[in-house]
GROMACS .gro file of N, CA and C in nm:
model
  450
    1MET      N    1  -1.031  -1.486   2.325
    1MET     CA    2  -0.927  -1.436   2.265
    1MET      C    3  -0.899  -1.500   2.116
    2LYS      N    4  -0.993  -1.600   2.082
    2LYS     CA    5  -0.986  -1.672   1.967
    2LYS      C    6  -1.024  -1.544   1.803
    3ASN      N    7  -1.096  -1.493   1.885
    3ASN     CA    8  -1.145  -1.388   1.808
    3ASN      C    9  -1.039  -1.271   1.817
    4ILE      N   10  -0.960  -1.287   1.896
    4ILE     CA   11  -0.839  -1.150   1.833
    4ILE      C   12  -0.776  -1.194   1.753
    5THR      N   13  -0.772  -1.319   1.772
    5THR     CA   14  -0.638  -1.387   1.698
    5THR      C   15  -0.662  -1.364   1.569
    6SER      N   16  -0.814  -1.410   1.542
    6SER     CA   17  -0.843  -1.456   1.390
    6SER      C   18  -0.811  -1.287   1.366
    7LEU      N   19  -0.843  -1.180   1.428
    7LEU     CA   20  -0.876  -1.069   1.372
    7LEU      C   21  -0.703  -1.014   1.324
    8PHE      N   22  -0.631  -1.049   1.398
    8PHE     CA   23  -0.482  -1.005   1.370
    8PHE      C   24  -0.428  -1.064   1.235
    9LYS      N   25  -0.483  -1.202   1.242
    9LYS     CA   26  -0.419  -1.315   1.119
    9LYS      C   27  -0.532  -1.266   0.986
   10ILE      N   28  -0.693  -1.178   0.942
   10ILE     CA   29  -0.711  -1.168   0.905
   10ILE      C   30  -0.664  -1.045   0.847
   11SER      N   31  -0.604  -0.938   0.941
   11SER     CA   32  -0.551  -0.798   0.921
   11SER      C   33  -0.387  -0.862   0.804
   12SER      N   34  -0.325  -0.967   0.916
   12SER     CA   35  -0.221  -0.954   0.809
   12SER      C   36  -0.217  -1.043   0.674
   13ILE      N   37  -0.315  -1.095   0.681
   13ILE     CA   38  -0.324  -1.143   0.508
   13ILE      C   39  -0.389  -1.053   0.420
   14LEU      N   40  -0.441  -0.941   0.473
   14LEU     CA   41  -0.453  -0.798   0.436
   14LEU      C   42  -0.333  -0.766   0.348
   15TRP      N   43  -0.261  -0.713   0.483
   15TRP     CA   44  -0.155  -0.650   0.456
   15TRP      C   45  -0.050  -0.716   0.393
   16ILE      N   46  -0.034  -0.802   0.352
   16ILE     CA   47   0.042  -0.919   0.273
   16ILE      C   48  -0.005  -0.914   0.140
   17ILE      N   49  -0.136  -0.917   0.067
   17ILE     CA   50  -0.146  -0.844  -0.023
   17ILE      C   51  -0.157  -0.718  -0.082
   18TRP      N   52  -0.145  -0.654   0.019
   18TRP     CA   53  -0.143  -0.446  -0.042
   18TRP      C   54  -0.016  -0.456  -0.015
   19GLY      N   55   0.122  -0.527   0.023
   19GLY     CA   56   0.236  -0.513   0.056
   19GLY      C   57   0.240  -0.578  -0.121
   20ILE      N   58   0.226  -0.705  -0.150
   20ILE     CA   59   0.312  -0.694  -0.315
   20ILE      C   60   0.241  -0.680  -0.401
   21VAL      N   61   0.071  -0.608  -0.413
   21VAL     CA   62   0.060  -0.593  -0.465
   21VAL      C   63   0.145  -0.407  -0.500
   22HIS      N   64   0.190  -0.377  -0.392
   22HIS     CA   65   0.273  -0.240  -0.361
   22HIS      C   66   0.416  -0.249  -0.440
   23ILE      N   67   0.477  -0.376  -0.437
   23ILE     CA   68   0.626  -0.409  -0.451
   23ILE      C   69   0.589  -0.389  -0.592
   24LEU      N   70   0.520  -0.458  -0.636
   24LEU     CA   71   0.478  -0.528  -0.794
   24LEU      C   72   0.452  -0.350  -0.876
   25ALA      N   73   0.391  -0.292  -0.792
   25ALA     CA   74   0.376  -0.161  -0.852
   25ALA      C   75   0.493  -0.089  -0.865
   26GLY      N   76   0.573  -0.093  -0.753
   26GLY     CA   77   0.712  -0.021  -0.737
   26GLY      C   78   0.781  -0.066  -0.846
   27ILE      N   79   0.801  -0.156  -0.861
   27ILE     CA   80   0.880  -0.205  -0.973
   27ILE      C   81   0.851  -0.171  -1.090
   28MET      N   82   0.725  -0.184  -1.112
   28MET     CA   83   0.698  -0.158  -1.257
   28MET      C   84   0.730  -0.019  -1.348
   29THR      N   85   0.679   0.075  -1.245
   29THR     CA   86   0.726   0.162  -1.182
   29THR      C   87   0.827   0.216  -1.215
   30MET      N   88   0.931   0.156  -1.152
   30MET     CA   89   1.055   0.176  -1.170
   30MET      C   90   1.131   0.133  -1.291
   31LYS      N   91   1.047   0.061  -1.382
   31LYS     CA   92   1.078  -0.028  -1.490
   31LYS      C   93   1.069   0.027  -1.601
   32GLY      N   94   0.929   0.131  -1.562
   32GLY     CA   95   0.937   0.255  -1.686
   32GLY      C   96   1.058   0.356  -1.679
   33ILE      N   97   1.120   0.383  -1.595
   33ILE     CA   98   1.204   0.431  -1.600
   33ILE      C   99   1.355   0.467  -1.632
   34LEU      N  100   1.350   0.304  -1.597
   34LEU     CA  101   1.519   0.238  -1.612
   34LEU      C  102   1.516   0.224  -1.759
   35THR      N  103   1.375   0.187  -1.856
   35THR     CA  104   1.378   0.158  -1.986
   35THR      C  105   1.353   0.277  -2.031
   36ASN      N  106   1.326   0.420  -2.002
   36ASN     CA  107   1.342   0.525  -2.031
   36ASN      C  108   1.179   0.529  -2.100
   37ASP      N  109   1.104   0.474  -2.059
   37ASP     CA  110   0.954   0.493  -2.094
   37ASP      C  111   0.885   0.547  -1.966
   38ILE      N  112   0.867   0.708  -1.983
   38ILE     CA  113   0.808   0.788  -1.842
   38ILE      C  114   0.629   0.772  -1.897
   39SER      N  115   0.622   0.766  -1.975
   39SER     CA  116   0.480   0.767  -2.010
   39SER      C  117   0.409   0.622  -1.992
   40SER      N  118   0.454   0.515  -2.006
   40SER     CA  119   0.421   0.432  -1.945
   40SER      C  120   0.377   0.412  -1.809
   41SER      N  121   0.524   0.465  -1.715
   41SER     CA  122   0.528   0.412  -1.575
   41SER      C  123   0.409   0.530  -1.535
   42ILE      N  124   0.370   0.672  -1.606
   42ILE     CA  125   0.262   0.746  -1.529
   42ILE      C  126   0.118   0.664  -1.601
   43ALA      N  127   0.080   0.645  -1.716
   43ALA     CA  128  -0.025   0.569  -1.767
   43ALA      C  129  -0.041   0.422  -1.675
   44GLY      N  130   0.081   0.387  -1.579
   44GLY     CA  131   0.032   0.224  -1.484
   44GLY      C  132  -0.017   0.326  -1.353
   45ILE      N  133  -0.022   0.391  -1.336
   45ILE     CA  134  -0.037   0.489  -1.206
   45ILE      C  135  -0.137   0.571  -1.218
   46ALA      N  136  -0.189   0.631  -1.320
   46ALA     CA  137  -0.332   0.693  -1.307
   46ALA      C  138  -0.367   0.631  -1.466
   47ASP      N  139  -0.453   0.480  -1.417
   47ASP     CA  140  -0.510   0.405  -1.514
   47ASP      C  141  -0.657   0.443  -1.584
   48ALA      N  142  -0.716   0.574  -1.476
   48ALA     CA  143  -0.839   0.590  -1.549
   48ALA      C  144  -0.827   0.682  -1.649
   49VAL      N  145  -0.700   0.738  -1.676
   49VAL     CA  146  -0.668   0.875  -1.781
   49VAL      C  147  -0.624   0.789  -1.914
   50ASP      N  148  -0.683   0.868  -2.022
   50ASP     CA  149  -0.650   0.762  -2.164
   50ASP      C  150  -0.500   0.760  -2.201
   51PRO      N  151  -0.416   0.681  -2.191
   51PRO     CA  152  -0.319   0.690  -2.196
   51PRO      C  153  -0.216   0.714  -2.344
   52LYS      N  154  -0.321   0.770  -2.432
   52LYS     CA  155  -0.302   0.892  -2.555
   52LYS      C  156  -0.257   1.043  -2.502
   53THR      N  157  -0.297   1.028  -2.394
   53THR     CA  158  -0.302   1.239  -2.324
   53THR      C  159  -0.171   1.197  -2.284
   54LEU      N  160  -0.132   1.071  -2.228
   54LEU     CA  161  -0.005   1.098  -2.164
   54LEU      C  162   0.163   1.084  -2.219
   55GLN      N  163   0.102   1.031  -2.342
   55GLN     CA  164   0.226   1.021  -2.430
   55GLN      C  165   0.303   1.112  -2.460
   56MET      N  166   0.407   1.139  -2.441
   56MET     CA  167   0.506   1.263  -2.467
   56MET      C  168   0.639   1.232  -2.398
   57ASN      N  169   0.723   1.349  -2.410
   57ASN     CA  170   0.848   1.354  -2.377
   57ASN      C  171   0.858   1.413  -2.300
   58TYR      N  172   0.868   1.363  -2.154
   58TYR     CA  173   0.894   1.428  -2.037
   58TYR      C  174   1.019   1.478  -1.990
   59PRO      N  175   1.061   1.546  -1.914
   59PRO     CA  176   1.203   1.591  -1.905
   59PRO      C  177   1.250   1.475  -1.765
   60LYS      N  178   1.366   1.467  -1.811
   60LYS     CA  179   1.450   1.381  -1.729
   60LYS      C  180   1.403   1.391  -1.573
   61ALA      N  181   1.347   1.511  -1.545
   61ALA     CA  182   1.342   1.521  -1.367
   61ALA      C  183   1.245   1.506  -1.349
   62ALA      N  184   1.140   1.490  -1.458
   62ALA     CA  185   1.003   1.454  -1.402
   62ALA      C  186   0.983   1.255  -1.409
   63GLY      N  187   1.079   1.201  -1.545
   63GLY     CA  188   1.130   1.060  -1.452
   63GLY      C  189   1.214   1.032  -1.369
   64ALA      N  190   1.273   1.119  -1.322
   64ALA     CA  191   1.338   1.061  -1.139
   64ALA      C  192   1.212   1.105  -1.055
   65VAL      N  193   1.117   1.218  -1.054
   65VAL     CA  194   1.006   1.201  -0.986
   65VAL      C  195   0.908   1.086  -0.960
   66ILE      N  196   0.903   1.019  -1.100
   66ILE     CA  197   0.848   0.914  -1.106
   66ILE      C  198   0.895   0.806  -1.066
   67GLY      N  199   1.051   0.817  -1.091
   67GLY     CA  200   1.094   0.662  -1.043
   67GLY      C  201   1.095   0.652  -0.865
   68GLN      N  202   1.172   0.809  -0.832
   68GLN     CA  203   1.124   0.833  -0.656
   68GLN      C  204   0.992   0.731  -0.619
   69HIS      N  205   0.895   0.787  -0.672
   69HIS     CA  206   0.739   0.794  -0.623
   69HIS      C  207   0.769   0.582  -0.664
   70GLY      N  208   0.826   0.520  -0.759
   70GLY     CA  209   0.814   0.372  -0.789
   70GLY      C  210   0.898   0.307  -0.665
   71PHE      N  211   0.993   0.378  -0.623
   71PHE     CA  212   1.096   0.310  -0.541
   71PHE      C  213   1.030   0.340  -0.408
   72ASN      N  214   0.950   0.454  -0.375
   72ASN     CA  215   0.874   0.440  -0.269
   72ASN      C  216   0.735   0.363  -0.217
   73LEU      N  217   0.632   0.344  -0.355
   73LEU     CA  218   0.585   0.225  -0.342
   73LEU      C  219   0.661   0.077  -0.333
   74PHE      N  220   0.765   0.044  -0.382
   74PHE     CA  221   0.855  -0.075  -0.330
   74PHE      C  222   0.863  -0.063  -0.210
   75TRP      N  223   0.953  -0.019  -0.130
   75TRP     CA  224   0.994   0.010   0.022
   75TRP      C  225   0.816   0.032   0.105
   76ILE      N  226   0.751   0.078   0.041
   76ILE     CA  227   0.638   0.085   0.168
   76ILE      C  228   0.534  -0.039   0.176
   77GLY      N  229   0.555  -0.089   0.075
   77GLY     CA  230   0.529  -0.251   0.037
   77GLY      C  231   0.566  -0.345   0.081
   78ALA      N  232   0.715  -0.344   0.087
   78ALA     CA  233   0.806  -0.410   0.179
   78ALA      C  234   0.745  -0.395   0.305
   79THR      N  235   0.773  -0.317   0.335
   79THR     CA  236   0.760  -0.291   0.535
   79THR      C  237   0.639  -0.294   0.572
   80THR      N  238   0.506  -0.266   0.526
   80THR     CA  239   0.375  -0.372   0.532
   80THR      C  240   0.390  -0.458   0.509
   81PHE      N  241   0.462  -0.559   0.423
   81PHE     CA  242   0.406  -0.704   0.404
   81PHE      C  243   0.537  -0.798   0.510
   82ILE      N  244   0.640  -0.727   0.606
   82ILE     CA  245   0.727  -0.783   0.673
   82ILE      C  246   0.638  -0.745   0.796
   83SER      N  247   0.569  -0.626   0.805
   83SER     CA  248   0.532  -0.601   0.943
   83SER      C  249   0.391  -0.689   0.950
   84ALA      N  250   0.355  -0.746   0.836
   84ALA     CA  251   0.262  -0.854   0.806
   84ALA      C  252   0.221  -1.014   0.921
   85ILE      N  253   0.391  -1.001   0.883
   85ILE     CA  254   0.440  -1.145   0.965
   85ILE      C  255   0.447  -1.120   1.104
   86PHE      N  256   0.471  -1.018   1.157
   86PHE     CA  257   0.443  -0.987   1.306
   86PHE      C  258   0.324  -0.976   1.342
   87ILE      N  259   0.227  -0.917   1.230
   87ILE     CA  260   0.092  -0.896   1.281
   87ILE      C  261   0.030  -1.001   1.315
   88TRP      N  262   0.068  -1.115   1.228
   88TRP     CA  263  -0.004  -1.235   1.221
   88TRP      C  264   0.016  -1.316   1.369
   89LYS      N  265   0.140  -1.253   1.503
   89LYS     CA  266   0.160  -1.284   1.598
   89LYS      C  267   0.090  -1.182   1.700
   90GLY      N  268   0.019  -1.092   1.665
   90GLY     CA  269   0.018  -1.003   1.745
   90GLY      C  270   0.085  -0.899   1.800
   91ASN      N  271   0.178  -0.828   1.706
   91ASN     CA  272   0.266  -0.772   1.778
   91ASN      C  273   0.227  -0.652   1.722
   92ARG      N  274   0.171  -0.564   1.855
   92ARG     CA  275   0.179  -0.371   1.877
   92ARG      C  276   0.283  -0.294   1.767
   93ASN      N  277   0.386  -0.329   1.796
   93ASN     CA  278   0.482  -0.251   1.683
   93ASN      C  279   0.465  -0.227   1.547
   94ALA      N  280   0.425  -0.382   1.514
   94ALA     CA  281   0.372  -0.425   1.381
   94ALA      C  282   0.266  -0.345   1.335
   95VAL      N  283   0.153  -0.344   1.425
   95VAL     CA  284   0.048  -0.297   1.368
   95VAL      C  285   0.097  -0.157   1.346
   96PHE      N  286   0.109  -0.087   1.457
   96PHE     CA  287   0.130   0.043   1.492
   96PHE      C  288   0.228   0.099   1.319
   97LEU      N  289   0.352   0.014   1.303
   97LEU     CA  290   0.426   0.055   1.201
   97LEU      C  291   0.317   0.029   1.035
   98ALA      N  292   0.294  -0.084   1.011
   98ALA     CA  293   0.171  -0.106   0.890
   98ALA      C  294   0.041  -0.005   0.856
   99ALA      N  295   0.013   0.028   0.989
   99ALA     CA  296  -0.062   0.141   0.985
   99ALA      C  297  -0.047   0.277   0.941
  100ILE      N  298   0.068   0.319   0.993
  100ILE     CA  299   0.121   0.446   0.950
  100ILE      C  300   0.172   0.429   0.820
  101THR      N  301   0.245   0.357   0.775
  101THR     CA  302   0.304   0.363   0.642
  101THR      C  303   0.181   0.314   0.550
  102GLY      N  304   0.144   0.215   0.554
  102GLY     CA  305   0.044   0.200   0.417
  102GLY      C  306  -0.066   0.310   0.447
  103GLY      N  307  -0.149   0.299   0.525
  103GLY     CA  308  -0.204   0.414   0.575
  103GLY      C  309  -0.214   0.554   0.528
  104LEU      N  310  -0.088   0.618   0.567
  104LEU     CA  311  -0.065   0.708   0.478
  104LEU      C  312  -0.041   0.720   0.360
  105ALA      N  313   0.013   0.608   0.310
  105ALA     CA  314   0.087   0.628   0.157
  105ALA      C  315  -0.100   0.627   0.121
  106ASP      N  316  -0.130   0.530   0.172
  106ASP     CA  317  -0.328   0.533   0.089
  106ASP      C  318  -0.365   0.642   0.084
  107LEU      N  319  -0.394   0.731   0.208
  107LEU     CA  320  -0.470   0.828   0.244
  107LEU      C  321  -0.396   0.955   0.126
  108GLY      N  322  -0.243   0.967   0.096
  108GLY     CA  323  -0.214   1.095  -0.017
  108GLY      C  324  -0.274   0.996  -0.175
  109TYR      N  325  -0.270   0.849  -0.168
  109TYR     CA  326  -0.321   0.807  -0.277
  109TYR      C  327  -0.492   0.815  -0.304
  110PHE      N  328  -0.562   0.856  -0.214
  110PHE     CA  329  -0.697   0.890  -0.200
  110PHE      C  330  -0.731   1.003  -0.204
  111LEU      N  331  -0.658   1.096  -0.175
  111LEU     CA  332  -0.656   1.229  -0.157
  111LEU      C  333  -0.661   1.293  -0.313
  112PHE      N  334  -0.520   1.225  -0.367
  112PHE     CA  335  -0.436   1.293  -0.516
  112PHE      C  336  -0.509   1.214  -0.635
  113MET      N  337  -0.543   1.065  -0.632
  113MET     CA  338  -0.534   1.015  -0.723
  113MET      C  339  -0.714   0.980  -0.735
  114ASP      N  340  -0.763   0.862  -0.618
  114ASP     CA  341  -0.897   0.888  -0.628
  114ASP      C  342  -1.000   1.024  -0.637
  115LEU      N  343  -0.991   1.083  -0.583
  115LEU     CA  344  -1.063   1.212  -0.551
  115LEU      C  345  -1.079   1.319  -0.693
  116GLY      N  346  -0.898   1.278  -0.732
  116GLY     CA  347  -0.876   1.358  -0.880
  116GLY      C  348  -0.954   1.289  -0.991
  117GLY      N  349  -0.983   1.162  -0.950
  117GLY     CA  350  -1.086   1.076  -1.058
  117GLY      C  351  -0.975   1.062  -1.161
  118PHE      N  352  -0.841   1.023  -1.121
  118PHE     CA  353  -0.712   0.980  -1.215
  118PHE      C  354  -0.721   0.763  -1.211
  119VAL      N  355  -0.768   0.697  -1.118
  119VAL     CA  356  -0.711   0.601  -1.117
  119VAL      C  357  -0.905   0.521  -1.122
  120ASN      N  358  -0.866   0.391  -1.184
  120ASN     CA  359  -0.996   0.314  -1.182
  120ASN      C  360  -1.010   0.239  -1.035
  121PHE      N  361  -1.104   0.157  -1.026
  121PHE     CA  362  -1.167   0.184  -0.864
  121PHE      C  363  -1.072   0.000  -0.838
  122ILE      N  364  -1.074  -0.088  -0.959
  122ILE     CA  365  -1.016  -0.168  -0.931
  122ILE      C  366  -0.834  -0.169  -1.044
  123PRO      N  367  -0.746  -0.150  -0.970
  123PRO     CA  368  -0.725  -0.198  -0.848
  123PRO      C  369  -0.677  -0.116  -0.744
  124GLY      N  370  -0.687   0.020  -0.745
  124GLY     CA  371  -0.624   0.111  -0.685
  124GLY      C  372  -0.740   0.169  -0.574
  125THR      N  373  -0.847   0.181  -0.571
  125THR     CA  374  -0.959   0.205  -0.458
  125THR      C  375  -0.966   0.081  -0.383
  126ILE      N  376  -0.994  -0.077  -0.439
  126ILE     CA  377  -0.971  -0.168  -0.358
  126ILE      C  378  -0.844  -0.175  -0.297
  127MET      N  379  -0.750  -0.173  -0.323
  127MET     CA  380  -0.613  -0.103  -0.224
  127MET      C  381  -0.631  -0.066  -0.137
  128THR      N  382  -0.707   0.069  -0.151
  128THR     CA  383  -0.740   0.129  -0.074
  128THR      C  384  -0.838   0.116   0.079
  129LEU      N  385  -0.899   0.049   0.032
  129LEU     CA  386  -1.041  -0.056   0.112
  129LEU      C  387  -0.990  -0.122   0.192
  130VAL      N  388  -0.886  -0.267   0.136
  130VAL     CA  389  -0.829  -0.379   0.193
  130VAL      C  390  -0.752  -0.278   0.298
  131SER      N  391  -0.629  -0.208   0.289
  131SER     CA  392  -0.588  -0.116   0.405
  131SER      C  393  -0.645  -0.063   0.465
  132SER      N  394  -0.727  -0.008   0.437
  132SER     CA  395  -0.842   0.044   0.518
  132SER      C  396  -0.878  -0.028   0.674
  133LEU      N  397  -0.919  -0.186   0.588
  133LEU     CA  398  -1.004  -0.260   0.716
  133LEU      C  399  -0.880  -0.294   0.743
  134ALA      N  400  -0.762  -0.347   0.736
  134ALA     CA  401  -0.648  -0.411   0.773
  134ALA      C  402  -0.611  -0.336   0.887
  135ILE      N  403  -0.632  -0.188   0.826
  135ILE     CA  404  -0.608  -0.077   0.982
  135ILE      C  405  -0.709  -0.108   1.103
  136ILE      N  406  -0.799  -0.074   1.048
  136ILE     CA  407  -0.945  -0.121   1.160
  136ILE      C  408  -0.913  -0.260   1.251
  137LEU      N  409  -0.901  -0.388   1.139
  137LEU     CA  410  -0.925  -0.488   1.224
  137LEU      C  411  -0.784  -0.495   1.297
  138SER      N  412  -0.664  -0.464   1.265
  138SER     CA  413  -0.553  -0.458   1.368
  138SER      C  414  -0.568  -0.367   1.496
  139LEU      N  415  -0.619  -0.278   1.471
  139LEU     CA  416  -0.602  -0.165   1.554
  139LEU      C  417  -0.698  -0.203   1.677
  140TYR      N  418  -0.814  -0.233   1.620
  140TYR     CA  419  -0.965  -0.305   1.748
  140TYR      C  420  -0.914  -0.440   1.783
  141ALA      N  421  -0.787  -0.539   1.718
  141ALA     CA  422  -0.798  -0.619   1.829
  141ALA      C  423  -0.648  -0.608   1.897
  142ASN      N  424  -0.561  -0.524   1.859
  142ASN     CA  425  -0.490  -0.452   1.967
  142ASN      C  426  -0.535  -0.387   2.096
  143SER      N  427  -0.614  -0.329   2.052
  143SER     CA  428  -0.702  -0.273   2.177
  143SER      C  429  -0.787  -0.330   2.268
  144LYS      N  430  -0.800  -0.502   2.202
  144LYS     CA  431  -0.872  -0.587   2.308
  144LYS      C  432  -0.789  -0.697   2.360
  145ASN      N  433  -0.643  -0.695   2.326
  145ASN     CA  434  -0.570  -0.771   2.337
  145ASN      C  435  -0.481  -0.746   2.491
  146LYS      N  436  -0.492  -0.838   2.548
  146LYS     CA  437  -0.423  -0.798   2.697
  146LYS      C  438  -0.289  -0.862   2.686
  147ASN      N  439  -0.266  -0.939   2.622
  147ASN     CA  440  -0.133  -1.061   2.618
  147ASN      C  441  -0.086  -1.067   2.493
  148TYR      N  442  -0.053  -0.875   2.430
  148TYR     CA  443   0.021  -0.841   2.328
  148TYR      C  444   0.169  -0.833   2.362
  149SER      N  445   0.198  -0.859   2.225
  149SER     CA  446   0.380  -0.938   2.201
  149SER      C  447   0.443  -0.810   2.179
  150VAL      N  448   0.579  -0.760   2.187
  150VAL     CA  449   0.653  -0.639   2.139
  150VAL      C  450   0.736  -0.686   2.027
   0.00000   0.00000   0.00000
């Protein structure tokens, strides 16, 4: 039982880190849109691309799309961060909420940004590995936990 508790706590810490990174990324992305600097928001996301190639006058609709992306980063980060508090206690629902929310967000990131070659290993790919490890640890602990809380 002690090992299961440790797995939940490690997963919780990983989700807290992941959540904070994504909350901050969301804020930084939305800040670029609010200051009408769409290029910096896009360069911040696609950090493996030469920023000079991203400098241009984007249509306001493109800024709105990037702004929505920043908002999504923020709420996804906040949801996983809050879930992490409950994962610490072994809450089954929180395990699944974080896995679905953070996991699907990172799946899209991996498919379109990582495989596309648009991002650096640090911090982007590292965060995908962090969420994957958090999912694996918490799902394993959840499957072994006989006294789960709801």
